[in-house]
């Protein structure tokens, strides 16, 4: 198992971050990690995304939404080809810090038989991708 996490403080209320995160149509304008996402963010529904982590090949995934809590959490579960090879439980967590300040946390826990082989690439490249996306989200919201 491997967990990758990146967090950033954003000078905005949680609802503003949530609205940006749920506005899938504008992802190509600001999101370097997930430039494409379509679907309905409701538990049990499917999302189609294009993931473009730095240093790794871009891939398309169909994911299952596992949690949606307004202005608090948005999570999904995805698989590489089939369950058990490499499964990723991805979440965006939004936490109120102070008036007009919010902590945005992006986390993914990977499991599966390929993890020991992919560990170095996932750790390095996905960590960099999370950082890029979090910085881009901060810039979009604060500008």
mmCIF file of N, CA and C in Angstrom:
data_model
loop_
_atom_site.group_PDB
_atom_site.id
_atom_site.type_symbol
_atom_site.label_atom_id
_atom_site.label_comp_id
_atom_site.label_asym_id
_atom_site.label_seq_id
_atom_site.Cartn_x
_atom_site.Cartn_y
_atom_site.Cartn_z
ATOM 1 N N UNK A 1 0.845 -1.173 0.000
ATOM 2 C CA UNK A 1 0.000 0.000 0.000
ATOM 3 C C UNK A 1 0.896 1.245 0.000
ATOM 4 N N UNK A 2 0.453 2.270 -0.705
ATOM 5 C CA UNK A 2 1.171 3.534 -0.804
ATOM 6 C C UNK A 2 0.157 4.659 -0.711
ATOM 7 N N UNK A 3 0.411 5.620 0.175
ATOM 8 C CA UNK A 3 -0.441 6.802 0.266
ATOM 9 C C UNK A 3 0.383 8.025 -0.100
ATOM 10 N N UNK A 4 -0.171 8.817 -1.002
ATOM 11 C CA UNK A 4 0.454 10.072 -1.427
ATOM 12 C C UNK A 4 -0.506 11.191 -1.038
ATOM 13 N N UNK A 5 0.049 12.238 -0.467
ATOM 14 C CA UNK A 5 -0.778 13.358 -0.013
ATOM 15 C C UNK A 5 -0.059 14.668 -0.246
ATOM 16 N N UNK A 6 -0.841 15.674 -0.607
ATOM 17 C CA UNK A 6 -0.324 17.036 -0.695
ATOM 18 C C UNK A 6 -1.426 17.955 -0.198
ATOM 19 N N UNK A 7 -1.033 18.966 0.567
ATOM 20 C CA UNK A 7 -2.019 19.915 1.066
ATOM 21 C C UNK A 7 -1.525 21.334 0.890
ATOM 22 N N UNK A 8 -2.506 22.235 0.820
ATOM 23 C CA UNK A 8 -2.172 23.637 0.613
ATOM 24 C C UNK A 8 -3.249 24.493 1.276
ATOM 25 N N UNK A 9 -2.829 25.607 1.859
ATOM 26 C CA UNK A 9 -3.781 26.553 2.432
ATOM 27 C C UNK A 9 -4.177 27.546 1.354
ATOM 28 N N UNK A 10 -5.471 27.744 1.224
ATOM 29 C CA UNK A 10 -6.009 28.646 0.206
ATOM 30 C C UNK A 10 -6.784 29.753 0.914
ATOM 31 N N UNK A 11 -6.538 30.978 0.487
ATOM 32 C CA UNK A 11 -7.211 32.132 1.080
ATOM 33 C C UNK A 11 -8.583 32.320 0.433
ATOM 34 N N UNK A 12 -9.501 31.473 0.865
ATOM 35 C CA UNK A 12 -10.878 31.520 0.375
ATOM 36 C C UNK A 12 -11.725 30.611 1.258
ATOM 37 N N UNK A 13 -13.015 30.871 1.308
ATOM 38 C CA UNK A 13 -13.905 29.981 2.051
ATOM 39 C C UNK A 13 -14.009 28.611 1.379
ATOM 40 N N UNK A 14 -14.359 27.616 2.155
ATOM 41 C CA UNK A 14 -14.481 26.246 1.651
ATOM 42 C C UNK A 14 -15.460 26.156 0.473
ATOM 43 N N UNK A 15 -16.545 26.904 0.518
ATOM 44 C CA UNK A 15 -17.551 26.842 -0.546
ATOM 45 C C UNK A 15 -16.990 27.293 -1.892
ATOM 46 N N UNK A 16 -16.079 28.252 -1.887
ATOM 47 C CA UNK A 16 -15.470 28.737 -3.133
ATOM 48 C C UNK A 16 -14.587 27.638 -3.734
ATOM 49 N N UNK A 17 -13.821 26.973 -2.899
ATOM 50 C CA UNK A 17 -12.965 25.873 -3.358
ATOM 51 C C UNK A 17 -13.830 24.744 -3.898
ATOM 52 N N UNK A 18 -14.880 24.421 -3.182
ATOM 53 C CA UNK A 18 -15.799 23.365 -3.603
ATOM 54 C C UNK A 18 -16.387 23.672 -4.981
ATOM 55 N N UNK A 19 -16.857 24.901 -5.162
ATOM 56 C CA UNK A 19 -17.457 25.283 -6.444
ATOM 57 C C UNK A 19 -16.466 25.123 -7.586
ATOM 58 N N UNK A 20 -15.221 25.500 -7.369
ATOM 59 C CA UNK A 20 -14.191 25.354 -8.401
ATOM 60 C C UNK A 20 -13.920 23.873 -8.674
ATOM 61 N N UNK A 21 -13.839 23.081 -7.631
ATOM 62 C CA UNK A 21 -13.566 21.654 -7.757
ATOM 63 C C UNK A 21 -14.698 20.926 -8.490
ATOM 64 N N UNK A 22 -15.928 21.346 -8.303
ATOM 65 C CA UNK A 22 -17.081 20.698 -8.935
ATOM 66 C C UNK A 22 -17.372 21.223 -10.338
ATOM 67 N N UNK A 23 -16.677 22.268 -10.752
ATOM 68 C CA UNK A 23 -16.886 22.865 -12.076
ATOM 69 C C UNK A 23 -16.002 22.146 -13.098
ATOM 70 N N UNK A 24 -16.401 20.933 -13.465
ATOM 71 C CA UNK A 24 -15.593 20.088 -14.338
ATOM 72 C C UNK A 24 -15.319 20.716 -15.703
ATOM 73 N N UNK A 25 -16.246 21.502 -16.224
ATOM 74 C CA UNK A 25 -16.082 22.058 -17.562
ATOM 75 C C UNK A 25 -14.876 22.993 -17.669
ATOM 76 N N UNK A 26 -14.458 23.569 -16.535
ATOM 77 C CA UNK A 26 -13.332 24.498 -16.578
ATOM 78 C C UNK A 26 -11.994 23.861 -16.198
ATOM 79 N N UNK A 27 -11.959 22.576 -15.922
ATOM 80 C CA UNK A 27 -10.694 21.908 -15.577
ATOM 81 C C UNK A 27 -9.603 22.127 -16.633
ATOM 82 N N UNK A 28 -9.921 22.073 -17.929
ATOM 83 C CA UNK A 28 -8.845 22.275 -18.921
ATOM 84 C C UNK A 28 -8.156 23.637 -18.808
ATOM 85 N N UNK A 29 -8.840 24.627 -18.234
ATOM 86 C CA UNK A 29 -8.280 25.966 -18.121
ATOM 87 C C UNK A 29 -7.255 26.093 -17.001
ATOM 88 N N UNK A 30 -7.312 25.213 -16.000
ATOM 89 C CA UNK A 30 -6.424 25.425 -14.856
ATOM 90 C C UNK A 30 -5.759 24.166 -14.303
ATOM 91 N N UNK A 31 -6.294 22.979 -14.589
ATOM 92 C CA UNK A 31 -5.837 21.781 -13.905
ATOM 93 C C UNK A 31 -4.797 21.001 -14.723
ATOM 94 N N UNK A 32 -3.520 21.060 -14.341
ATOM 95 C CA UNK A 32 -2.496 20.353 -15.104
ATOM 96 C C UNK A 32 -2.499 18.835 -14.886
ATOM 97 N N UNK A 33 -3.055 18.365 -13.792
ATOM 98 C CA UNK A 33 -3.077 16.931 -13.495
ATOM 99 C C UNK A 33 -4.291 16.241 -14.100
ATOM 100 N N UNK A 34 -5.445 16.898 -14.028
ATOM 101 C CA UNK A 34 -6.695 16.326 -14.539
ATOM 102 C C UNK A 34 -7.304 17.339 -15.517
ATOM 103 N N UNK A 35 -6.816 17.361 -16.761
ATOM 104 C CA UNK A 35 -7.324 18.359 -17.704
ATOM 105 C C UNK A 35 -8.699 18.028 -18.285
ATOM 106 N N UNK A 36 -9.195 16.818 -17.986
ATOM 107 C CA UNK A 36 -10.511 16.429 -18.488
ATOM 108 C C UNK A 36 -11.203 15.576 -17.436
ATOM 109 N N UNK A 37 -12.447 15.930 -17.141
ATOM 110 C CA UNK A 37 -13.275 15.133 -16.249
ATOM 111 C C UNK A 37 -14.722 15.350 -16.656
ATOM 112 N N UNK A 38 -15.468 14.259 -16.752
ATOM 113 C CA UNK A 38 -16.893 14.374 -17.067
ATOM 114 C C UNK A 38 -17.660 13.337 -16.274
ATOM 115 N N UNK A 39 -18.886 13.683 -15.977
ATOM 116 C CA UNK A 39 -19.754 12.805 -15.207
ATOM 117 C C UNK A 39 -20.467 13.615 -14.152
ATOM 118 N N UNK A 40 -21.226 12.925 -13.344
ATOM 119 C CA UNK A 40 -21.995 13.563 -12.286
ATOM 120 C C UNK A 40 -21.403 13.184 -10.933
ATOM 121 N N UNK A 41 -21.026 14.166 -10.131
ATOM 122 C CA UNK A 41 -20.416 13.867 -8.839
ATOM 123 C C UNK A 41 -21.444 13.467 -7.777
ATOM 124 N N UNK A 42 -21.973 12.261 -7.926
ATOM 125 C CA UNK A 42 -22.878 11.705 -6.927
ATOM 126 C C UNK A 42 -22.383 10.310 -6.565
ATOM 127 N N UNK A 43 -22.500 9.911 -5.308
ATOM 128 C CA UNK A 43 -22.013 8.592 -4.896
ATOM 129 C C UNK A 43 -22.599 7.474 -5.760
ATOM 130 N N UNK A 44 -21.704 6.592 -6.212
ATOM 131 C CA UNK A 44 -22.103 5.464 -7.044
ATOM 132 C C UNK A 44 -22.043 5.736 -8.530
ATOM 133 N N UNK A 45 -21.947 6.998 -8.924
ATOM 134 C CA UNK A 45 -21.893 7.321 -10.355
ATOM 135 C C UNK A 45 -20.473 7.159 -10.886
ATOM 136 N N UNK A 46 -20.362 7.155 -12.207
ATOM 137 C CA UNK A 46 -19.060 7.018 -12.862
ATOM 138 C C UNK A 46 -18.573 8.366 -13.370
ATOM 139 N N UNK A 47 -17.267 8.552 -13.296
ATOM 140 C CA UNK A 47 -16.609 9.718 -13.882
ATOM 141 C C UNK A 47 -15.585 9.218 -14.889
ATOM 142 N N UNK A 48 -15.426 9.947 -15.965
ATOM 143 C CA UNK A 48 -14.348 9.690 -16.916
ATOM 144 C C UNK A 48 -13.343 10.815 -16.756
ATOM 145 N N UNK A 49 -12.074 10.455 -16.573
ATOM 146 C CA UNK A 49 -11.045 11.476 -16.418
ATOM 147 C C UNK A 49 -9.855 11.162 -17.308
ATOM 148 N N UNK A 50 -9.092 12.188 -17.565
ATOM 149 C CA UNK A 50 -7.778 12.042 -18.199
ATOM 150 C C UNK A 50 -6.776 12.533 -17.163
ATOM 151 N N UNK A 51 -5.832 11.677 -16.824
ATOM 152 C CA UNK A 51 -4.822 11.978 -15.827
ATOM 153 C C UNK A 51 -3.487 12.183 -16.539
ATOM 154 N N UNK A 52 -2.825 13.327 -16.259
ATOM 155 C CA UNK A 52 -1.563 13.650 -16.926
ATOM 156 C C UNK A 52 -0.487 13.998 -15.895
ATOM 157 N N UNK A 53 -0.038 12.993 -15.121
ATOM 158 C CA UNK A 53 1.011 13.276 -14.136
ATOM 159 C C UNK A 53 2.342 13.576 -14.815
ATOM 160 N N UNK A 54 3.135 14.485 -14.279
ATOM 161 C CA UNK A 54 4.422 14.798 -14.892
ATOM 162 C C UNK A 54 5.324 13.561 -14.908
ATOM 163 N N UNK A 55 5.962 13.340 -16.050
ATOM 164 C CA UNK A 55 6.910 12.234 -16.166
ATOM 165 C C UNK A 55 6.289 10.883 -16.439
ATOM 166 N N UNK A 56 4.962 10.797 -16.475
ATOM 167 C CA UNK A 56 4.274 9.541 -16.776
ATOM 168 C C UNK A 56 3.350 9.748 -17.970
ATOM 169 N N UNK A 57 3.007 8.667 -18.640
ATOM 170 C CA UNK A 57 2.100 8.753 -19.778
ATOM 171 C C UNK A 57 0.704 9.153 -19.301
ATOM 172 N N UNK A 58 0.048 9.971 -20.095
ATOM 173 C CA UNK A 58 -1.333 10.333 -19.808
ATOM 174 C C UNK A 58 -2.210 9.094 -19.979
ATOM 175 N N UNK A 59 -3.203 8.962 -19.098
ATOM 176 C CA UNK A 59 -4.111 7.819 -19.151
ATOM 177 C C UNK A 59 -5.538 8.274 -18.910
ATOM 178 N N UNK A 60 -6.463 7.558 -19.527
ATOM 179 C CA UNK A 60 -7.883 7.785 -19.292
ATOM 180 C C UNK A 60 -8.387 6.717 -18.325
ATOM 181 N N UNK A 61 -9.236 7.124 -17.405
ATOM 182 C CA UNK A 61 -9.791 6.205 -16.415
ATOM 183 C C UNK A 61 -11.284 6.430 -16.276
ATOM 184 N N UNK A 62 -11.989 5.366 -15.956
ATOM 185 C CA UNK A 62 -13.374 5.458 -15.521
ATOM 186 C C UNK A 62 -13.363 5.132 -14.039
ATOM 187 N N UNK A 63 -13.903 6.044 -13.251
ATOM 188 C CA UNK A 63 -13.835 5.956 -11.796
ATOM 189 C C UNK A 63 -15.233 5.886 -11.199
ATOM 190 N N UNK A 64 -15.325 5.353 -10.004
ATOM 191 C CA UNK A 64 -16.601 5.315 -9.287
ATOM 192 C C UNK A 64 -16.543 6.314 -8.139
ATOM 193 N N UNK A 65 -17.494 7.230 -8.104
ATOM 194 C CA UNK A 65 -17.573 8.212 -7.024
ATOM 195 C C UNK A 65 -17.978 7.476 -5.739
ATOM 196 N N UNK A 66 -17.181 7.684 -4.696
ATOM 197 C CA UNK A 66 -17.442 6.995 -3.424
ATOM 198 C C UNK A 66 -17.967 7.918 -2.331
ATOM 199 N N UNK A 67 -17.675 9.206 -2.403
ATOM 200 C CA UNK A 67 -18.156 10.142 -1.375
ATOM 201 C C UNK A 67 -18.279 11.545 -1.948
ATOM 202 N N UNK A 68 -19.356 12.202 -1.575
ATOM 203 C CA UNK A 68 -19.571 13.608 -1.920
ATOM 204 C C UNK A 68 -20.224 14.258 -0.705
ATOM 205 N N UNK A 69 -19.490 15.143 -0.060
ATOM 206 C CA UNK A 69 -20.015 15.893 1.085
ATOM 207 C C UNK A 69 -19.741 17.366 0.801
ATOM 208 N N UNK A 70 -20.795 18.105 0.534
ATOM 209 C CA UNK A 70 -20.680 19.501 0.091
ATOM 210 C C UNK A 70 -19.637 20.288 0.901
ATOM 211 N N UNK A 71 -18.701 20.873 0.157
ATOM 212 C CA UNK A 71 -17.654 21.744 0.713
ATOM 213 C C UNK A 71 -16.779 21.054 1.757
ATOM 214 N N UNK A 72 -16.758 19.716 1.733
ATOM 215 C CA UNK A 72 -15.970 18.968 2.704
ATOM 216 C C UNK A 72 -15.126 17.871 2.068
ATOM 217 N N UNK A 73 -15.758 17.002 1.245
ATOM 218 C CA UNK A 73 -15.020 15.875 0.667
ATOM 219 C C UNK A 73 -15.617 15.425 -0.659
ATOM 220 N N UNK A 74 -14.718 15.028 -1.561
ATOM 221 C CA UNK A 74 -15.077 14.442 -2.849
ATOM 222 C C UNK A 74 -14.081 13.317 -3.092
ATOM 223 N N UNK A 75 -14.584 12.078 -3.242
ATOM 224 C CA UNK A 75 -13.697 10.921 -3.375
ATOM 225 C C UNK A 75 -14.167 9.999 -4.491
ATOM 226 N N UNK A 76 -13.179 9.251 -5.021
ATOM 227 C CA UNK A 76 -13.490 8.241 -6.030
ATOM 228 C C UNK A 76 -12.537 7.065 -5.907
ATOM 229 N N UNK A 77 -12.907 5.970 -6.566
ATOM 230 C CA UNK A 77 -12.087 4.768 -6.614
ATOM 231 C C UNK A 77 -11.876 4.408 -8.071
ATOM 232 N N UNK A 78 -10.616 4.165 -8.418
ATOM 233 C CA UNK A 78 -10.291 3.773 -9.785
ATOM 234 C C UNK A 78 -9.395 2.558 -9.800
ATOM 235 N N UNK A 79 -9.342 1.920 -10.964
ATOM 236 C CA UNK A 79 -8.533 0.712 -11.143
ATOM 237 C C UNK A 79 -7.737 0.826 -12.434
ATOM 238 N N UNK A 80 -6.536 0.296 -12.423
ATOM 239 C CA UNK A 80 -5.740 0.184 -13.639
ATOM 240 C C UNK A 80 -6.134 -1.130 -14.297
ATOM 241 N N UNK A 81 -6.829 -1.042 -15.398
ATOM 242 C CA UNK A 81 -7.314 -2.170 -16.197
ATOM 243 C C UNK A 81 -8.378 -3.003 -15.484
ATOM 244 N N UNK A 82 -8.066 -3.528 -14.297
ATOM 245 C CA UNK A 82 -9.025 -4.356 -13.567
ATOM 246 C C UNK A 82 -8.717 -4.272 -12.076
ATOM 247 N N UNK A 83 -9.717 -4.487 -11.230
ATOM 248 C CA UNK A 83 -9.467 -4.427 -9.791
ATOM 249 C C UNK A 83 -8.368 -5.401 -9.352
ATOM 250 N N UNK A 84 -7.526 -4.914 -8.437
ATOM 251 C CA UNK A 84 -6.481 -5.754 -7.870
ATOM 252 C C UNK A 84 -5.102 -5.529 -8.438
ATOM 253 N N UNK A 85 -5.013 -5.004 -9.670
ATOM 254 C CA UNK A 85 -3.691 -4.705 -10.232
ATOM 255 C C UNK A 85 -3.119 -3.460 -9.577
ATOM 256 N N UNK A 86 -3.842 -2.373 -9.716
ATOM 257 C CA UNK A 86 -3.504 -1.126 -9.039
ATOM 258 C C UNK A 86 -4.806 -0.364 -8.843
ATOM 259 N N UNK A 87 -5.223 -0.249 -7.611
ATOM 260 C CA UNK A 87 -6.450 0.447 -7.271
ATOM 261 C C UNK A 87 -6.076 1.738 -6.566
ATOM 262 N N UNK A 88 -6.744 2.811 -6.926
ATOM 263 C CA UNK A 88 -6.479 4.100 -6.299
ATOM 264 C C UNK A 88 -7.729 4.679 -5.660
ATOM 265 N N UNK A 89 -7.664 4.915 -4.368
ATOM 266 C CA UNK A 89 -8.739 5.555 -3.620
ATOM 267 C C UNK A 89 -8.327 7.014 -3.431
ATOM 268 N N UNK A 90 -8.928 7.901 -4.230
ATOM 269 C CA UNK A 90 -8.519 9.303 -4.308
ATOM 270 C C UNK A 90 -9.526 10.181 -3.573
ATOM 271 N N UNK A 91 -9.025 11.149 -2.819
ATOM 272 C CA UNK A 91 -9.942 12.065 -2.148
ATOM 273 C C UNK A 91 -9.407 13.490 -2.148
ATOM 274 N N UNK A 92 -10.358 14.404 -2.204
ATOM 275 C CA UNK A 92 -10.109 15.820 -2.010
ATOM 276 C C UNK A 92 -10.837 16.177 -0.722
ATOM 277 N N UNK A 93 -10.115 16.699 0.247
ATOM 278 C CA UNK A 93 -10.701 17.063 1.531
ATOM 279 C C UNK A 93 -10.524 18.565 1.723
ATOM 280 N N UNK A 94 -11.590 19.212 2.141
ATOM 281 C CA UNK A 94 -11.588 20.662 2.339
ATOM 282 C C UNK A 94 -11.889 20.924 3.810
ATOM 283 N N UNK A 95 -10.960 21.609 4.487
ATOM 284 C CA UNK A 95 -11.119 21.874 5.923
ATOM 285 C C UNK A 95 -11.025 23.366 6.209
ATOM 286 N N UNK A 96 -12.010 23.878 6.905
ATOM 287 C CA UNK A 96 -12.011 25.283 7.345
ATOM 288 C C UNK A 96 -10.882 25.473 8.365
ATOM 289 N N UNK A 97 -10.040 26.483 8.145
ATOM 290 C CA UNK A 97 -8.935 26.784 9.057
ATOM 291 C C UNK A 97 -9.266 28.008 9.896
ATOM 292 N N UNK A 98 -9.672 29.071 9.232
ATOM 293 C CA UNK A 98 -10.024 30.336 9.879
ATOM 294 C C UNK A 98 -10.896 31.102 8.893
ATOM 295 N N UNK A 99 -11.401 32.223 9.313
ATOM 296 C CA UNK A 99 -12.229 33.040 8.428
ATOM 297 C C UNK A 99 -11.479 33.331 7.138
ATOM 298 N N UNK A 100 -12.030 32.860 6.010
ATOM 299 C CA UNK A 100 -11.412 33.100 4.711
ATOM 300 C C UNK A 100 -10.181 32.263 4.428
ATOM 301 N N UNK A 101 -9.886 31.272 5.232
ATOM 302 C CA UNK A 101 -8.729 30.389 5.021
ATOM 303 C C UNK A 101 -9.190 28.938 5.101
ATOM 304 N N UNK A 102 -8.745 28.145 4.121
ATOM 305 C CA UNK A 102 -9.167 26.756 4.033
ATOM 306 C C UNK A 102 -7.968 25.892 3.676
ATOM 307 N N UNK A 103 -7.912 24.708 4.259
ATOM 308 C CA UNK A 103 -6.887 23.728 3.929
ATOM 309 C C UNK A 103 -7.469 22.776 2.904
ATOM 310 N N UNK A 104 -6.780 22.646 1.772
ATOM 311 C CA UNK A 104 -7.185 21.719 0.718
ATOM 312 C C UNK A 104 -6.195 20.563 0.730
ATOM 313 N N UNK A 105 -6.715 19.344 0.886
ATOM 314 C CA UNK A 105 -5.875 18.147 0.961
ATOM 315 C C UNK A 105 -6.251 17.212 -0.179
ATOM 316 N N UNK A 106 -5.247 16.812 -0.919
ATOM 317 C CA UNK A 106 -5.428 15.826 -1.977
ATOM 318 C C UNK A 106 -4.655 14.577 -1.559
ATOM 319 N N UNK A 107 -5.337 13.435 -1.559
ATOM 320 C CA UNK A 107 -4.720 12.205 -1.063
ATOM 321 C C UNK A 107 -5.166 11.025 -1.929
ATOM 322 N N UNK A 108 -4.245 10.107 -2.158
ATOM 323 C CA UNK A 108 -4.609 8.859 -2.839
ATOM 324 C C UNK A 108 -3.869 7.710 -2.189
ATOM 325 N N UNK A 109 -4.628 6.645 -1.924
ATOM 326 C CA UNK A 109 -4.045 5.420 -1.398
ATOM 327 C C UNK A 109 -4.112 4.373 -2.496
ATOM 328 N N UNK A 110 -2.946 3.871 -2.864
ATOM 329 C CA UNK A 110 -2.829 2.860 -3.907
ATOM 330 C C UNK A 110 -2.644 1.488 -3.270
ATOM 331 N N UNK A 111 -3.316 0.500 -3.849
ATOM 332 C CA UNK A 111 -3.159 -0.885 -3.434
ATOM 333 C C UNK A 111 -3.169 -1.761 -4.682
ATOM 334 N N UNK A 112 -2.626 -2.960 -4.566
ATOM 335 C CA UNK A 112 -2.682 -3.902 -5.674
ATOM 336 C C UNK A 112 -1.338 -4.560 -5.908
ATOM 337 N N UNK A 113 -1.349 -5.580 -6.736
ATOM 338 C CA UNK A 113 -0.134 -6.380 -6.943
ATOM 339 C C UNK A 113 0.960 -5.629 -7.698
ATOM 340 N N UNK A 114 0.624 -4.580 -8.427
ATOM 341 C CA UNK A 114 1.643 -3.826 -9.171
ATOM 342 C C UNK A 114 2.335 -2.749 -8.335
ATOM 343 N N UNK A 115 1.813 -2.447 -7.158
ATOM 344 C CA UNK A 115 2.355 -1.343 -6.352
ATOM 345 C C UNK A 115 3.843 -1.507 -6.048
ATOM 346 N N UNK A 116 4.338 -2.683 -5.658
ATOM 347 C CA UNK A 116 5.779 -2.785 -5.384
ATOM 348 C C UNK A 116 6.646 -2.410 -6.592
ATOM 349 N N UNK A 117 6.154 -2.669 -7.797
ATOM 350 C CA UNK A 117 6.914 -2.374 -9.014
ATOM 351 C C UNK A 117 6.772 -0.913 -9.434
ATOM 352 N N UNK A 118 5.616 -0.329 -9.178
ATOM 353 C CA UNK A 118 5.337 1.045 -9.610
ATOM 354 C C UNK A 118 5.594 2.085 -8.527
ATOM 355 N N UNK A 119 5.898 1.624 -7.327
ATOM 356 C CA UNK A 119 6.065 2.511 -6.173
ATOM 357 C C UNK A 119 6.957 3.726 -6.452
ATOM 358 N N UNK A 120 8.185 3.538 -6.983
ATOM 359 C CA UNK A 120 9.053 4.718 -7.171
ATOM 360 C C UNK A 120 8.463 5.751 -8.140
ATOM 361 N N UNK A 121 7.817 5.267 -9.207
ATOM 362 C CA UNK A 121 7.249 6.177 -10.203
ATOM 363 C C UNK A 121 6.026 6.900 -9.639
ATOM 364 N N UNK A 122 5.174 6.150 -8.956
ATOM 365 C CA UNK A 122 3.986 6.758 -8.366
ATOM 366 C C UNK A 122 4.371 7.794 -7.321
ATOM 367 N N UNK A 123 5.280 7.427 -6.439
ATOM 368 C CA UNK A 123 5.689 8.324 -5.352
ATOM 369 C C UNK A 123 6.214 9.641 -5.905
ATOM 370 N N UNK A 124 7.119 9.560 -6.860
ATOM 371 C CA UNK A 124 7.745 10.767 -7.419
ATOM 372 C C UNK A 124 6.773 11.559 -8.302
ATOM 373 N N UNK A 125 6.184 10.896 -9.277
ATOM 374 C CA UNK A 125 5.421 11.599 -10.291
ATOM 375 C C UNK A 125 4.031 12.021 -9.829
ATOM 376 N N UNK A 126 3.363 11.167 -9.064
ATOM 377 C CA UNK A 126 2.045 11.558 -8.575
ATOM 378 C C UNK A 126 2.168 12.640 -7.503
ATOM 379 N N UNK A 127 3.198 12.556 -6.678
ATOM 380 C CA UNK A 127 3.418 13.629 -5.696
ATOM 381 C C UNK A 127 3.592 14.965 -6.406
ATOM 382 N N UNK A 128 4.386 14.967 -7.472
ATOM 383 C CA UNK A 128 4.596 16.193 -8.244
ATOM 384 C C UNK A 128 3.295 16.665 -8.895
ATOM 385 N N UNK A 129 2.501 15.727 -9.392
ATOM 386 C CA UNK A 129 1.219 16.083 -10.002
ATOM 387 C C UNK A 129 0.243 16.674 -9.006
ATOM 388 N N UNK A 130 0.189 16.095 -7.803
ATOM 389 C CA UNK A 130 -0.688 16.640 -6.762
ATOM 390 C C UNK A 130 -0.263 18.066 -6.416
ATOM 391 N N UNK A 131 1.048 18.277 -6.283
ATOM 392 C CA UNK A 131 1.563 19.611 -5.944
ATOM 393 C C UNK A 131 1.182 20.600 -7.032
ATOM 394 N N UNK A 132 1.380 20.212 -8.307
ATOM 395 C CA UNK A 132 1.036 21.098 -9.426
ATOM 396 C C UNK A 132 -0.446 21.466 -9.412
ATOM 397 N N UNK A 133 -1.289 20.461 -9.209
ATOM 398 C CA UNK A 133 -2.725 20.735 -9.206
ATOM 399 C C UNK A 133 -3.109 21.627 -8.035
ATOM 400 N N UNK A 134 -2.581 21.343 -6.854
ATOM 401 C CA UNK A 134 -2.940 22.146 -5.680
ATOM 402 C C UNK A 134 -2.498 23.597 -5.843
ATOM 403 N N UNK A 135 -1.302 23.805 -6.383
ATOM 404 C CA UNK A 135 -0.831 25.171 -6.635
ATOM 405 C C UNK A 135 -1.685 25.871 -7.684
ATOM 406 N N UNK A 136 -2.094 25.136 -8.717
ATOM 407 C CA UNK A 136 -2.937 25.705 -9.764
ATOM 408 C C UNK A 136 -4.319 26.066 -9.222
ATOM 409 N N UNK A 137 -4.855 25.227 -8.335
ATOM 410 C CA UNK A 137 -6.153 25.514 -7.713
ATOM 411 C C UNK A 137 -6.050 26.775 -6.863
ATOM 412 N N UNK A 138 -5.013 26.870 -6.075
ATOM 413 C CA UNK A 138 -4.787 28.055 -5.226
ATOM 414 C C UNK A 138 -4.703 29.316 -6.093
ATOM 415 N N UNK A 139 -3.919 29.235 -7.153
ATOM 416 C CA UNK A 139 -3.737 30.394 -8.036
ATOM 417 C C UNK A 139 -5.066 30.794 -8.688
ATOM 418 N N UNK A 140 -5.818 29.812 -9.151
ATOM 419 C CA UNK A 140 -7.096 30.112 -9.797
ATOM 420 C C UNK A 140 -8.069 30.796 -8.827
ATOM 421 N N UNK A 141 -8.124 30.285 -7.618
ATOM 422 C CA UNK A 141 -9.088 30.814 -6.643
ATOM 423 C C UNK A 141 -8.657 32.169 -6.091
ATOM 424 N N UNK A 142 -7.369 32.330 -5.846
ATOM 425 C CA UNK A 142 -6.905 33.571 -5.215
ATOM 426 C C UNK A 142 -6.684 34.715 -6.199
ATOM 427 N N UNK A 143 -6.692 34.420 -7.504
ATOM 428 C CA UNK A 143 -6.443 35.509 -8.458
ATOM 429 C C UNK A 143 -7.724 36.205 -8.876
#
